[in-house]
Amino acid sequence: MTTFIKLPEVRSRTGLSRTEVYRRIARGTFPKQVQLGPKSVAWVEEEIEAWQQAQIASSQQLEVSK
């Protein structure tokens, strides 16, 4: 089952500001939001979790290579 989460929850889970979330979306380094209605967007929870896991893996690889 797909779960949608809104921006405040995305910010809480990632520690990123609103501006940084949208900056990373523009760069293609963060999951894009899904349009739910004319003035409503949300993120797919599983995509945010996958992004978090990728950040952890990337960080751990950097530590190993030092």
C-alpha positions as YAML, in Angstrom:
chain: A
units: angstrom
residues:
- id: 1
  name: MET
  ca: [0.00, 0.00, 0.00]
- id: 2
  name: THR
  ca: [1.31, 3.43, -0.93]
- id: 3
  name: THR
  ca: [1.39, 6.07, 1.77]
- id: 4
  name: PHE
  ca: [1.62, 9.77, 1.01]
- id: 5
  name: ILE
  ca: [3.30, 12.21, 3.38]
- id: 6
  name: LYS
  ca: [3.06, 15.98, 3.33]
- id: 7
  name: LEU
  ca: [5.94, 18.48, 3.42]
- id: 8
  name: PRO
  ca: [6.03, 18.96, 7.22]
- id: 9
  name: GLU
  ca: [6.52, 15.21, 7.65]
- id: 10
  name: VAL
  ca: [9.15, 15.10, 4.89]
- id: 11
  name: ARG
  ca: [11.00, 17.94, 6.62]
- id: 12
  name: SER
  ca: [10.75, 16.23, 9.98]
- id: 13
  name: ARG
  ca: [12.06, 12.91, 8.66]
- id: 14
  name: THR
  ca: [14.91, 14.35, 6.59]
- id: 15
  name: GLY
  ca: [15.97, 17.39, 8.57]
- id: 16
  name: LEU
  ca: [15.88, 19.45, 5.36]
- id: 17
  name: SER
  ca: [14.29, 22.88, 5.08]
- id: 18
  name: ARG
  ca: [11.48, 23.54, 2.63]
- id: 19
  name: THR
  ca: [13.87, 25.46, 0.41]
- id: 20
  name: GLU
  ca: [16.44, 22.65, 0.44]
- id: 21
  name: VAL
  ca: [13.81, 20.02, -0.42]
- id: 22
  name: TYR
  ca: [12.76, 21.96, -3.51]
- id: 23
  name: ARG
  ca: [16.37, 22.82, -4.40]
- id: 24
  name: ARG
  ca: [17.27, 19.13, -4.39]
- id: 25
  name: ILE
  ca: [14.17, 18.23, -6.41]
- id: 26
  name: ALA
  ca: [15.28, 20.77, -9.04]
- id: 27
  name: ARG
  ca: [18.75, 19.18, -9.10]
- id: 28
  name: GLY
  ca: [17.25, 15.70, -9.39]
- id: 29
  name: THR
  ca: [18.74, 14.51, -6.09]
- id: 30
  name: PHE
  ca: [15.51, 14.18, -4.10]
- id: 31
  name: PRO
  ca: [12.22, 12.42, -4.85]
- id: 32
  name: LYS
  ca: [9.64, 14.53, -6.66]
- id: 33
  name: GLN
  ca: [6.29, 15.24, -5.12]
- id: 34
  name: VAL
  ca: [3.03, 13.79, -6.44]
- id: 35
  name: GLN
  ca: [0.16, 16.10, -7.37]
- id: 36
  name: LEU
  ca: [-2.91, 15.10, -5.34]
- id: 37
  name: GLY
  ca: [-5.12, 17.97, -6.43]
- id: 38
  name: PRO
  ca: [-4.97, 21.47, -7.85]
- id: 39
  name: LYS
  ca: [-3.28, 22.86, -4.72]
- id: 40
  name: SER
  ca: [-2.13, 19.71, -2.94]
- id: 41
  name: VAL
  ca: [1.10, 17.74, -3.23]
- id: 42
  name: ALA
  ca: [2.65, 14.95, -1.19]
- id: 43
  name: TRP
  ca: [5.57, 12.56, -1.36]
- id: 44
  name: VAL
  ca: [5.50, 8.79, -1.57]
- id: 45
  name: GLU
  ca: [6.71, 7.58, 1.83]
- id: 46
  name: GLU
  ca: [8.64, 4.65, 0.33]
- id: 47
  name: GLU
  ca: [10.57, 7.00, -1.99]
- id: 48
  name: ILE
  ca: [11.60, 9.18, 0.95]
- id: 49
  name: GLU
  ca: [12.68, 6.10, 2.91]
- id: 50
  name: ALA
  ca: [14.72, 4.86, -0.08]
- id: 51
  name: TRP
  ca: [16.38, 8.28, -0.37]
- id: 52
  name: GLN
  ca: [17.26, 8.14, 3.33]
- id: 53
  name: GLN
  ca: [18.78, 4.67, 2.96]
- id: 54
  name: ALA
  ca: [20.82, 5.86, -0.04]
- id: 55
  name: GLN
  ca: [22.12, 8.79, 2.03]
- id: 56
  name: ILE
  ca: [23.16, 6.41, 4.81]
- id: 57
  name: ALA
  ca: [24.86, 4.05, 2.36]
- id: 58
  name: SER
  ca: [26.68, 6.93, 0.67]
- id: 59
  name: SER
  ca: [27.85, 8.27, 4.01]
- id: 60
  name: GLN
  ca: [29.11, 4.87, 5.10]
- id: 61
  name: GLN
  ca: [31.02, 4.40, 1.83]
- id: 62
  name: LEU
  ca: [32.73, 7.75, 2.33]
- id: 63
  name: GLU
  ca: [33.82, 6.73, 5.84]
- id: 64
  name: VAL
  ca: [35.24, 3.40, 4.60]
- id: 65
  name: SER
  ca: [37.24, 5.08, 1.83]
- id: 66
  name: LYS
  ca: [38.95, 7.47, 4.23]
...
